[in-house]
PDB file of C-alpha atoms in Angstrom:
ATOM      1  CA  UNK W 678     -40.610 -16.787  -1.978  1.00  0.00           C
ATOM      2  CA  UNK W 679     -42.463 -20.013  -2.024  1.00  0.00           C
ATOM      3  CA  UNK W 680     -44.915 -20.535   0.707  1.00  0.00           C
ATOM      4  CA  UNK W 681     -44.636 -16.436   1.888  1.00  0.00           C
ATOM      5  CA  UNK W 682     -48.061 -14.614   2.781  1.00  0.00           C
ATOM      6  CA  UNK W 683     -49.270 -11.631   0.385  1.00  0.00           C
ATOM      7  CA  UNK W 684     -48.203  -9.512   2.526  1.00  0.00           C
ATOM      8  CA  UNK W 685     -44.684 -10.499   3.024  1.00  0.00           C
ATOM      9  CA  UNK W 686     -44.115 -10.798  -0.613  1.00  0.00           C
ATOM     10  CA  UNK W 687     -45.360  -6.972  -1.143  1.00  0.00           C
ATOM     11  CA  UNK W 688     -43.132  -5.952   1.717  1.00  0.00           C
ATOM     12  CA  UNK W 689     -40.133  -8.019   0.212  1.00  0.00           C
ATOM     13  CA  UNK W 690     -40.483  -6.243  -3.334  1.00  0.00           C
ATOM     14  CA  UNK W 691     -41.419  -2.973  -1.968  1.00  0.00           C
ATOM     15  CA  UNK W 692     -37.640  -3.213   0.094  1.00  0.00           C
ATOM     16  CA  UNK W 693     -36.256  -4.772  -3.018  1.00  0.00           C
ATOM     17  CA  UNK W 694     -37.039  -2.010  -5.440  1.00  0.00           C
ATOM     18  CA  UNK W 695     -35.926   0.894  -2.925  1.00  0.00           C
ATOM     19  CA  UNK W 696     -32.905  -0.421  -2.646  1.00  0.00           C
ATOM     20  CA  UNK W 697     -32.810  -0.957  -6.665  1.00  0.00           C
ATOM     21  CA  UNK W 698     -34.181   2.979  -6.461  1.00  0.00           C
ATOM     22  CA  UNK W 699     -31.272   4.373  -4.280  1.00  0.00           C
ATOM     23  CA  UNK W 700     -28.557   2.332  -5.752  1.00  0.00           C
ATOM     24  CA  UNK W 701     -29.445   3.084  -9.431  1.00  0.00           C
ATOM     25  CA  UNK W 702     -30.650   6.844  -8.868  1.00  0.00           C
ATOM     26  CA  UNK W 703     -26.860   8.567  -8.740  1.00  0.00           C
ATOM     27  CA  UNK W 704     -26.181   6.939 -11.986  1.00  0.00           C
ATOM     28  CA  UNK W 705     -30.029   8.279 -13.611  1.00  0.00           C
ATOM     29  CA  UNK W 706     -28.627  11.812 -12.016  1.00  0.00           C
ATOM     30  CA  UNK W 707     -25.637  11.776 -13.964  1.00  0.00           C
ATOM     31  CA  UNK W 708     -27.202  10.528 -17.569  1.00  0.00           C
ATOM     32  CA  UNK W 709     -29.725  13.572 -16.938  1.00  0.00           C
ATOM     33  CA  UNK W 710     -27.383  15.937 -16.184  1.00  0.00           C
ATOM     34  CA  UNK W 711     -24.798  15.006 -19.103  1.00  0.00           C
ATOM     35  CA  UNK W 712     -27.674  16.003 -21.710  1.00  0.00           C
ATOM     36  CA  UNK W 713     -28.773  19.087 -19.756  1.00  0.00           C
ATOM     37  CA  UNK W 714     -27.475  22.300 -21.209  1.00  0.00           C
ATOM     38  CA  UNK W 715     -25.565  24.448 -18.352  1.00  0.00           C
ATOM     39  CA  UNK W 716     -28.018  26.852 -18.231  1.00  0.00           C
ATOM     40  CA  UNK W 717     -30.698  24.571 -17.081  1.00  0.00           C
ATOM     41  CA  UNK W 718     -28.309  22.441 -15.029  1.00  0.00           C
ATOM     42  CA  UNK W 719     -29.614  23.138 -11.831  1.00  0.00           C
ATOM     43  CA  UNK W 720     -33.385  23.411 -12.858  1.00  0.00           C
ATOM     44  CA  UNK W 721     -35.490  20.254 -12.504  1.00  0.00           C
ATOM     45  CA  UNK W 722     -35.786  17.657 -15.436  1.00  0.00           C
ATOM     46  CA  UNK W 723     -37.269  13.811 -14.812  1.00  0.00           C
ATOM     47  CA  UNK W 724     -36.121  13.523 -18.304  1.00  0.00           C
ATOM     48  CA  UNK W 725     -32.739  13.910 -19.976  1.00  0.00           C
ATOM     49  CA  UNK W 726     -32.663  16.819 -22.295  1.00  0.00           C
ATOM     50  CA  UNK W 727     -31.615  17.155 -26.213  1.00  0.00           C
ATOM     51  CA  UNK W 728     -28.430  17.756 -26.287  1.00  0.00           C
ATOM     52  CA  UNK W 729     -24.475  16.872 -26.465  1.00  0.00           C
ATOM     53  CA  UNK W 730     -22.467  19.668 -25.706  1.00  0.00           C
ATOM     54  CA  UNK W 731     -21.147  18.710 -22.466  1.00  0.00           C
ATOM     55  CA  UNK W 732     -19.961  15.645 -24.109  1.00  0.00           C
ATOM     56  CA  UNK W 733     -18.610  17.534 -26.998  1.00  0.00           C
ATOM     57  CA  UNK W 734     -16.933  19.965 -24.347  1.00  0.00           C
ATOM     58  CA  UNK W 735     -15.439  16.940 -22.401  1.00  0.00           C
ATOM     59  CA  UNK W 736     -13.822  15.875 -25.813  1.00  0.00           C
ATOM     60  CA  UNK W 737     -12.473  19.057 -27.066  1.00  0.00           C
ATOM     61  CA  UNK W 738     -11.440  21.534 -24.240  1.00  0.00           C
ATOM     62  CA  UNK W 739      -8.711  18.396 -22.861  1.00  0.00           C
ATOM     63  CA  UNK W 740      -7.305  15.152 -24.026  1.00  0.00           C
ATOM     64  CA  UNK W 741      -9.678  13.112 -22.645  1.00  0.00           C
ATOM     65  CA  UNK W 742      -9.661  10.513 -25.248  1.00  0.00           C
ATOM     66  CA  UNK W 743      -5.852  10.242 -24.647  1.00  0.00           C
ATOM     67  CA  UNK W 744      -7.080   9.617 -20.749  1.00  0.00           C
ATOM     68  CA  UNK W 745      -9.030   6.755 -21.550  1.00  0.00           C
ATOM     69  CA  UNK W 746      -6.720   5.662 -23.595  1.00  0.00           C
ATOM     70  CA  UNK W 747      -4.492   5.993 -20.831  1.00  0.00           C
ATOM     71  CA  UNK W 748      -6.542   4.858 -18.453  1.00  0.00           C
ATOM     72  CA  UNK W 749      -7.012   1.463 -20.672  1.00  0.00           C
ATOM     73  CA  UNK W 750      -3.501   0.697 -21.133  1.00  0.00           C
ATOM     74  CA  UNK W 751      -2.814   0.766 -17.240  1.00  0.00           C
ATOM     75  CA  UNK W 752      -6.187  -1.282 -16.512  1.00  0.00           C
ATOM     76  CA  UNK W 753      -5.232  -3.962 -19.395  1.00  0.00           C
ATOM     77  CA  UNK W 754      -1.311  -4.307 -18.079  1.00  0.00           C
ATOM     78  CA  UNK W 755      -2.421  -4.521 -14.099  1.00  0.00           C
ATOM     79  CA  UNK W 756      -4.659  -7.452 -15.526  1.00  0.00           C
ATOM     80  CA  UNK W 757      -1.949  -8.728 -16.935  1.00  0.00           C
ATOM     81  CA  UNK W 758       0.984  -8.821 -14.763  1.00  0.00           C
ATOM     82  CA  UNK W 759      -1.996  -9.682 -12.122  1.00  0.00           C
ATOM     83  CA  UNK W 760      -2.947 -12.926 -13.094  1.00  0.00           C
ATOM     84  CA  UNK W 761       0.660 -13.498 -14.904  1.00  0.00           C
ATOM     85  CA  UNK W 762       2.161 -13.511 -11.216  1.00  0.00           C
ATOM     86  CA  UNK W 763      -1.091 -14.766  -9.324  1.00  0.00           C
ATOM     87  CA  UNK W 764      -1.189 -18.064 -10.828  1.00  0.00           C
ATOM     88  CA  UNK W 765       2.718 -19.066 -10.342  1.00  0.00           C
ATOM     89  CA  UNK W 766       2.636 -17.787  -6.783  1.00  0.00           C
ATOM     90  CA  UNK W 767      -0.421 -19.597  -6.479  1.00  0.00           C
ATOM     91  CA  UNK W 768       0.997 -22.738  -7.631  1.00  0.00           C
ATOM     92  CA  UNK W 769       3.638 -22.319  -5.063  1.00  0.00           C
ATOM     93  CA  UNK W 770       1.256 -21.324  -2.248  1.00  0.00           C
ATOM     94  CA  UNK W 771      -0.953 -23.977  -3.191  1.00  0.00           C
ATOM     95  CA  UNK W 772       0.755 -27.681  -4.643  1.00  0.00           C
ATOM     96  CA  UNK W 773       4.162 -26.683  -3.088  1.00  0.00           C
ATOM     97  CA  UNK W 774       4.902 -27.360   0.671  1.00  0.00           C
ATOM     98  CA  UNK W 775       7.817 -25.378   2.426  1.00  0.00           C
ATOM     99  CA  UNK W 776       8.261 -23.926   5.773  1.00  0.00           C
ATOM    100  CA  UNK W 777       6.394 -20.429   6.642  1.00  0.00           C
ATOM    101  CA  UNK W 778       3.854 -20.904   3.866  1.00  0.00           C
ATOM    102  CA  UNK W 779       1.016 -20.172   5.797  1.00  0.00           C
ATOM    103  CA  UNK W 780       3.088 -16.607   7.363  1.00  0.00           C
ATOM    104  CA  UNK W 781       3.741 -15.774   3.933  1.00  0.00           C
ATOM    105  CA  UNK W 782       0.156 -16.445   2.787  1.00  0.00           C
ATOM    106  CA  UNK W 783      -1.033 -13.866   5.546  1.00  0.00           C
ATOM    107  CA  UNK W 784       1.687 -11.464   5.061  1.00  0.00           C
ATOM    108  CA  UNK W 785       0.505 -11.087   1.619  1.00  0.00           C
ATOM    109  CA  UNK W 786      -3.217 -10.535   2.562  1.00  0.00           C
ATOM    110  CA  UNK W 787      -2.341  -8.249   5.292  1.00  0.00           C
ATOM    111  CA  UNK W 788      -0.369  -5.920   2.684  1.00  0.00           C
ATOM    112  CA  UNK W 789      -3.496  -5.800   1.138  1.00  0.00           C
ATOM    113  CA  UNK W 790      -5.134  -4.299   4.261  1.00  0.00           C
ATOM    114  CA  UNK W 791      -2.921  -1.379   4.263  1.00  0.00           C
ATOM    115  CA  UNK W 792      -3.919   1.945   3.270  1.00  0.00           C
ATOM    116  CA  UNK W 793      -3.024   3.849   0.185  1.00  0.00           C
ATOM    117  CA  UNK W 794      -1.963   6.849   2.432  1.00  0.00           C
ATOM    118  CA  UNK W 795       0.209   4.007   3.992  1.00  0.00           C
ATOM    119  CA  UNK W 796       2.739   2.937   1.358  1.00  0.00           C
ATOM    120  CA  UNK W 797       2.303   6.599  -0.748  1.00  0.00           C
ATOM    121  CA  UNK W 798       5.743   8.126   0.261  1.00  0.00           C
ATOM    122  CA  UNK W 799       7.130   4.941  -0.007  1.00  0.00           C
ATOM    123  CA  UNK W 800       6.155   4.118  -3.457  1.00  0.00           C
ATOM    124  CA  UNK W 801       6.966   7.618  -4.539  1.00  0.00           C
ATOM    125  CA  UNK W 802      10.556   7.497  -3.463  1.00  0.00           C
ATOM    126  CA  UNK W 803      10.783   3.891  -5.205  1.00  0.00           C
ATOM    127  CA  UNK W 804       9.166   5.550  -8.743  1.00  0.00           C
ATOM    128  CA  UNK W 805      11.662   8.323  -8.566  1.00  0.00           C
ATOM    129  CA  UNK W 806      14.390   5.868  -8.225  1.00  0.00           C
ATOM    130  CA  UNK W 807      12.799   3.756 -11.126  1.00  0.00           C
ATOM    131  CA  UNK W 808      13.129   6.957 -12.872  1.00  0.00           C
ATOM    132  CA  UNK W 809       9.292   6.346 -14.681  1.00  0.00           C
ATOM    133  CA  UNK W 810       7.914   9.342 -12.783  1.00  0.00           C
ATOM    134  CA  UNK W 811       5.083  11.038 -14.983  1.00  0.00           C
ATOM    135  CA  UNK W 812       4.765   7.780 -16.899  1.00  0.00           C
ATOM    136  CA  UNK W 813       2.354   5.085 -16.990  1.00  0.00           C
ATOM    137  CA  UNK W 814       4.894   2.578 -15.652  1.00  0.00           C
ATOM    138  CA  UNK W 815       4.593   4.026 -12.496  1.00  0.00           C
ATOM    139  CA  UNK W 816       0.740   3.642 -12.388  1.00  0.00           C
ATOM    140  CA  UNK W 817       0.778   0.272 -13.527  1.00  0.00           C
ATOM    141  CA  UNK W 818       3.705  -0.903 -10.497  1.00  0.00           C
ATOM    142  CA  UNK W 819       1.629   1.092  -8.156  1.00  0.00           C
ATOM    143  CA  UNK W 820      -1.669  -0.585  -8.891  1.00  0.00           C
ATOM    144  CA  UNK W 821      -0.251  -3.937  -9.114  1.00  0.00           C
ATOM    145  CA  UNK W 822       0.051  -3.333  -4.910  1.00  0.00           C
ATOM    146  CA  UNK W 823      -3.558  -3.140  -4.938  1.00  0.00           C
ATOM    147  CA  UNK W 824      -4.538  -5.866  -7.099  1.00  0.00           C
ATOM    148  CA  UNK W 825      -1.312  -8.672  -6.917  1.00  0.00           C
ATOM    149  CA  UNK W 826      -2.298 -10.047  -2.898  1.00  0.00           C
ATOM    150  CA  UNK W 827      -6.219 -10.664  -3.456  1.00  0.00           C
ATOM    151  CA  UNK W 828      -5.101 -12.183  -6.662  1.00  0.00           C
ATOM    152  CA  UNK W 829      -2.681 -14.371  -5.312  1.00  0.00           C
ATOM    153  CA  UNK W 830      -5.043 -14.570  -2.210  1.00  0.00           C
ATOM    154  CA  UNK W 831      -8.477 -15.813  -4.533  1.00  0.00           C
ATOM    155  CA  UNK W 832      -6.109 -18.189  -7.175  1.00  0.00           C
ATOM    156  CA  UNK W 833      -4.556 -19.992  -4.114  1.00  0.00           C
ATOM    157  CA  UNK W 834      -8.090 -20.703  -2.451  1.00  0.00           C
ATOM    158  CA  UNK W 835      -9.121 -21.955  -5.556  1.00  0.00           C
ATOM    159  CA  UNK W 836      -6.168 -23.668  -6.722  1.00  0.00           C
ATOM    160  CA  UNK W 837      -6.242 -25.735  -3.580  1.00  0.00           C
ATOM    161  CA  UNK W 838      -9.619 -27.440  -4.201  1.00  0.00           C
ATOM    162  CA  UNK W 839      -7.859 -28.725  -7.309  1.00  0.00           C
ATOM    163  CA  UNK W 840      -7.591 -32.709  -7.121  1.00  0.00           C
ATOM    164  CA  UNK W 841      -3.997 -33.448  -6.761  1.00  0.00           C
ATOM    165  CA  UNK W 842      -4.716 -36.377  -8.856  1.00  0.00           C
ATOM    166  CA  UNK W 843      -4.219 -34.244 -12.022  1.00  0.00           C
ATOM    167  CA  UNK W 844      -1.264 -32.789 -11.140  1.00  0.00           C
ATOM    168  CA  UNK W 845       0.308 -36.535 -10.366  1.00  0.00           C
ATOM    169  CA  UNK W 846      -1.219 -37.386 -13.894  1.00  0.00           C
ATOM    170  CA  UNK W 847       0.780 -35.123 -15.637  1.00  0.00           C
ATOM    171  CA  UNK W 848       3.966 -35.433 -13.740  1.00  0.00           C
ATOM    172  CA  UNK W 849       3.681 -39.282 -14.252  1.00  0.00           C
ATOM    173  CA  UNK W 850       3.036 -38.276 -18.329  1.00  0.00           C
ATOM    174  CA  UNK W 851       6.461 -36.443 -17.849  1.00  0.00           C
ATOM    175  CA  UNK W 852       5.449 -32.650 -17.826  1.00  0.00           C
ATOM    176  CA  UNK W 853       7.256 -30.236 -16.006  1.00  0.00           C
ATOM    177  CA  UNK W 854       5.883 -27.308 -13.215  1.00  0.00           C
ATOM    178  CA  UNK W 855       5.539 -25.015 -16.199  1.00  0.00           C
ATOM    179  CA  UNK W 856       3.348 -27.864 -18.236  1.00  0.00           C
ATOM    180  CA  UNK W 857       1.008 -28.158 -15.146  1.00  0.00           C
ATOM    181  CA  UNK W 858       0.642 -24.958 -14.703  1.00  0.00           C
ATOM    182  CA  UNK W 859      -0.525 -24.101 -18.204  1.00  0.00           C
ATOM    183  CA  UNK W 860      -1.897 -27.536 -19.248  1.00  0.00           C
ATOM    184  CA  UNK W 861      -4.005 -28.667 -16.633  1.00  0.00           C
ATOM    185  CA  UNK W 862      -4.692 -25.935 -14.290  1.00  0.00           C
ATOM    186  CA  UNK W 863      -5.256 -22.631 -15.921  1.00  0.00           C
ATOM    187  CA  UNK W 864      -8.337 -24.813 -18.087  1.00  0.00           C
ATOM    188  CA  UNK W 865      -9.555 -25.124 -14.374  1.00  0.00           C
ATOM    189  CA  UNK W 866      -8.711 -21.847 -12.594  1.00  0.00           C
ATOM    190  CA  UNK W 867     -10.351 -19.674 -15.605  1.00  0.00           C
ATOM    191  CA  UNK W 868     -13.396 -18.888 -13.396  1.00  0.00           C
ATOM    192  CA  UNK W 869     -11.177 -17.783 -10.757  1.00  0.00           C
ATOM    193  CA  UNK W 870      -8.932 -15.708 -13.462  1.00  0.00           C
ATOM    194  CA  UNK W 871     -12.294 -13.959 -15.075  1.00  0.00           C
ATOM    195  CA  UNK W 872     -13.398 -13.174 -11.613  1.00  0.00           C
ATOM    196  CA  UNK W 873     -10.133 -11.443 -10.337  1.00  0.00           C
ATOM    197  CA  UNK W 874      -8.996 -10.093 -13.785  1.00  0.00           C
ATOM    198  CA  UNK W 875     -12.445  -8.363 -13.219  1.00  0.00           C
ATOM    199  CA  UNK W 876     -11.744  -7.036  -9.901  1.00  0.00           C
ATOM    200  CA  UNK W 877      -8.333  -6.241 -10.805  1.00  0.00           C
ATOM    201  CA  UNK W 878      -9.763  -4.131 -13.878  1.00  0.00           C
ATOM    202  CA  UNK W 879     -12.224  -2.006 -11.775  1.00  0.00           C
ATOM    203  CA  UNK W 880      -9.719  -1.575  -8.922  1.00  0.00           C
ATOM    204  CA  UNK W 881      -6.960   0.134 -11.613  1.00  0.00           C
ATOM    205  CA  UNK W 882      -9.561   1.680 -13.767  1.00  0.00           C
ATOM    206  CA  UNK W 883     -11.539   3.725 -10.677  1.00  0.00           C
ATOM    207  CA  UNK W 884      -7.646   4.233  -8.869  1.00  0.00           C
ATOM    208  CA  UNK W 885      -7.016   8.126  -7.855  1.00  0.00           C
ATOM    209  CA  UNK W 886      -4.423   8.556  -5.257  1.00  0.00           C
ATOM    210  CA  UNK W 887      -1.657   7.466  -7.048  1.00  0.00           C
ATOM    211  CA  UNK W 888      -2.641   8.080 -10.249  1.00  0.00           C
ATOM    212  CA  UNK W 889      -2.441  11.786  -8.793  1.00  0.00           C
ATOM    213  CA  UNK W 890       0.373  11.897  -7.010  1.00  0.00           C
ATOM    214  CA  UNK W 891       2.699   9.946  -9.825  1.00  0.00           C
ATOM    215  CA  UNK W 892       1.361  12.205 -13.332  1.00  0.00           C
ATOM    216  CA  UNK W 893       2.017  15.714 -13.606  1.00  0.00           C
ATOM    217  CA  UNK W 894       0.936  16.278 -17.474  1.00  0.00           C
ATOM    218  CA  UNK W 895      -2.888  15.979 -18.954  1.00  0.00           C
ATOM    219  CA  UNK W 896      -1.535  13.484 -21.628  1.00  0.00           C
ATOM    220  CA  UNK W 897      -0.126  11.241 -18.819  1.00  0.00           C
ATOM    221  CA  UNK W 898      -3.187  11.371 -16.669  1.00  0.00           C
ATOM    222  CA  UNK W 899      -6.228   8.565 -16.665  1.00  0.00           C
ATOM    223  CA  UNK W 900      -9.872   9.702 -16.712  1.00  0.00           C
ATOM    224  CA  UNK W 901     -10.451   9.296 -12.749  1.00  0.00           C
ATOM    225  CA  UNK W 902      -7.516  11.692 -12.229  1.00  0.00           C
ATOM    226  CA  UNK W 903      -8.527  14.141 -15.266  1.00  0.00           C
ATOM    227  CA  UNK W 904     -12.144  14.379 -14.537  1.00  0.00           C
ATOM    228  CA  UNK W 905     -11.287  15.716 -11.100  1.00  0.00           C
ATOM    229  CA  UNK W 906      -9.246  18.447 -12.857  1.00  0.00           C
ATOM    230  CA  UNK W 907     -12.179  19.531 -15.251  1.00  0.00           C
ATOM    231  CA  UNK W 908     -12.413  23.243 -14.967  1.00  0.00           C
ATOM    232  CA  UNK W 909     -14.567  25.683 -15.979  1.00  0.00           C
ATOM    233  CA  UNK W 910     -13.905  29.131 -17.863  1.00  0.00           C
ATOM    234  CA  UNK W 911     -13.107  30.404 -15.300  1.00  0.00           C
ATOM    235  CA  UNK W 912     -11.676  29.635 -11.615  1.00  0.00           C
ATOM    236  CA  UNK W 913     -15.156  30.185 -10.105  1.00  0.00           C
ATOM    237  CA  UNK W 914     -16.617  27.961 -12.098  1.00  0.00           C
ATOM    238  CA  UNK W 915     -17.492  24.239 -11.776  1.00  0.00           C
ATOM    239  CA  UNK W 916     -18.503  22.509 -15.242  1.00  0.00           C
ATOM    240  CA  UNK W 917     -21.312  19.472 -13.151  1.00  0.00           C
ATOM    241  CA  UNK W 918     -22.438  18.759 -16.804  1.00  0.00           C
ATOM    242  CA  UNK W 919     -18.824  18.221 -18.607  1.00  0.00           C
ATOM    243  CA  UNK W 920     -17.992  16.235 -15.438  1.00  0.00           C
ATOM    244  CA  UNK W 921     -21.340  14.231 -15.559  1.00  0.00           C
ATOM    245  CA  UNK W 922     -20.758  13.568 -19.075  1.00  0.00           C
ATOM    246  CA  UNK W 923     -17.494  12.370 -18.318  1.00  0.00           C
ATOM    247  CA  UNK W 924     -18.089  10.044 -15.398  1.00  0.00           C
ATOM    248  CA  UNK W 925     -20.717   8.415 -17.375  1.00  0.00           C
ATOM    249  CA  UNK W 926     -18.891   8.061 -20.351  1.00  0.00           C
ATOM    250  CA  UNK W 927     -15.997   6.404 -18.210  1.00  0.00           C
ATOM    251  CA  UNK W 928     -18.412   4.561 -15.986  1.00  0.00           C
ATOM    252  CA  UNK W 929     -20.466   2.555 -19.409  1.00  0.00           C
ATOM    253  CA  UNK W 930     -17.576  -0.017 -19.718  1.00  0.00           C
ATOM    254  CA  UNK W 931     -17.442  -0.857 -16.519  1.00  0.00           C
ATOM    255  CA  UNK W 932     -21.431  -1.809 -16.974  1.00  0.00           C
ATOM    256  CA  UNK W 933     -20.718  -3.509 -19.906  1.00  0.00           C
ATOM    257  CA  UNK W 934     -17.952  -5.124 -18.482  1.00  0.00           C
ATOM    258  CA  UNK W 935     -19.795  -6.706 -15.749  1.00  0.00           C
ATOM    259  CA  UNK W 936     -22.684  -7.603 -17.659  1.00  0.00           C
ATOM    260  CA  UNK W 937     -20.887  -9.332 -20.581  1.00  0.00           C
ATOM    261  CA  UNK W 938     -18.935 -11.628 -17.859  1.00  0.00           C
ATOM    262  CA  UNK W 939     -21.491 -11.783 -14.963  1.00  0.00           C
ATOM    263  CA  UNK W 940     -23.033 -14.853 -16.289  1.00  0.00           C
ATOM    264  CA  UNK W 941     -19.528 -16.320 -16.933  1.00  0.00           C
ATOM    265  CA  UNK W 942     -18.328 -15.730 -13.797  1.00  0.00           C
ATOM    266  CA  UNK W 943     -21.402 -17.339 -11.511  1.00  0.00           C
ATOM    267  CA  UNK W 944     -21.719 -20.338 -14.521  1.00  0.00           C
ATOM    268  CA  UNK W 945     -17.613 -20.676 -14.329  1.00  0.00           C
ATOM    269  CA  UNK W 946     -17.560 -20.835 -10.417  1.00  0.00           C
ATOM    270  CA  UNK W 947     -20.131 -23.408 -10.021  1.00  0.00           C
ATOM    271  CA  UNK W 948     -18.656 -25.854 -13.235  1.00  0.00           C
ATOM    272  CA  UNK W 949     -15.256 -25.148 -11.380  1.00  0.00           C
ATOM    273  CA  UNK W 950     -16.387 -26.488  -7.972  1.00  0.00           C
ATOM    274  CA  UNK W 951     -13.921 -30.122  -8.008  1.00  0.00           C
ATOM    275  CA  UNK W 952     -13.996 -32.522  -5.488  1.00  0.00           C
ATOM    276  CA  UNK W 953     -11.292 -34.517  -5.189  1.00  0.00           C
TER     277      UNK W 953
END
């Protein structure tokens, strides 16, 4: 903002903080509303009011701590298998040539373009096959469609601007594929790894549709699924505070998440940026 007029500079931080304002105000909603008792639910408060019973309701009228439980498992296995498969396909995509790499480089970001709705009959046929209906299996091969192509996609982008000089290096030292892979370019491609494994995380942690379609019991379910199936005492009845309380209890991680890697991720990127 060097060199801007006075005014320009008020109008800059006058657009900056609205959007801060409209962004961040959903989330200041829900903390209010998870400490207002029902009966003042609807009234107005700026502040959050004393005390936890919708969070004490969230926790003992349904398993929700076996939902984020569940919820973690699936998120931490996607990761996983995720980067697992992303780097080897990567280092095929990106060090080894063969015919139709490009068309199969495309193909697997255009599977990433199709919808949920798309592939859902599909993938529910192939889970009752599998037989791991009503299991986490099936949420964790489901949401590895999701996350597996822009995993593959980001890793072989970044794995190319990799100087092929270290890879000679080691194959003159006598390492094999496997060596490479885990010697000399995973060191490298960790900025790459944190940033997808991140993205990965969020995608399986927030997913619905499947998570839905493929669970049938409470214990089985993850938190997006079971805070959509919060009811109240009765069937008229929506509980917005035990759901508030539950979306931001489920949503905090993903805060902390991002802030505890953010400055990893935009320090790793730019130390990772090799010219060859």
């Amino acid at each position: 903002m060097t060199g801007w007029s006075l005014p320009a500079r008020v109008a800059f931080t006058a657009l900056v903080t609205l959007i801060a304002v409209v962004a961040l105000f959903p989330f200041y909603y829900a903390v209010v509303s998870s400490f207002t008792p029902p009966s003042e639910l609807f009234a107005v408060h700026l502040l959050p009011q004393a005390t936890l019973e919708n969070y004490r309701a969230v926790f003992r009228d349904q398993p929700f701590a076996r939902n984020i439980l569940n919820s973690v498992v699936v998120a931490f296995a996607v990761v996983a298998i995720a980067l697992a498969l992303g780097v080897t396909a990567a280092f095929a995509l990106a060090r080894v040539a063969f015919r139709g790499r490009t068309l199969l480089l495309m193909t697997i970001l255009a599977v990433s373009m199709f919808p949920q709705v798309a592939v859902l009959s599909g993938m529910f046929e192939l889970v009752r096959w599998l037989g791991i209906y009503n299991t986490l299996s099936s949420l964790v091969l489901a949401n590895l469609i999701l996350t597996l192509p822009f995993t593959v996609w980001v890793l072989t982008t970044f794995m190319r601007q990799l100087p092929r000089e270290l890879e000679d290096a080691a194959y003159v030292d006598g390492a094999s594929p496997i060596e490479v892979i885990v010697r000399v370019f995973l060191p490298l491609l960790w900025p790459a790894m944190v940033t997808t494994g991140l993205l990965s995380f969020i995608v399986a942690w927030n997913e619905f549709l499947f998570a839905l379609t493929f669970t049938l019991s409470n214990e089985v379910r993850t938190v997006p699924v079971a805070i959509a199936l919060l009811s109240g005492s009765s069937g008229y009845e929506l509980p917005w505070g035990s759901i508030m309380a539950a979306s931001v209890v489920v949503t905090v991680p993903l805060i902390v998440l991002v802030l505890v890697f953010q400055g990893k991720i935009v320090g790793g990127l730019a130390a990772g940026a090799v010219k060859g």
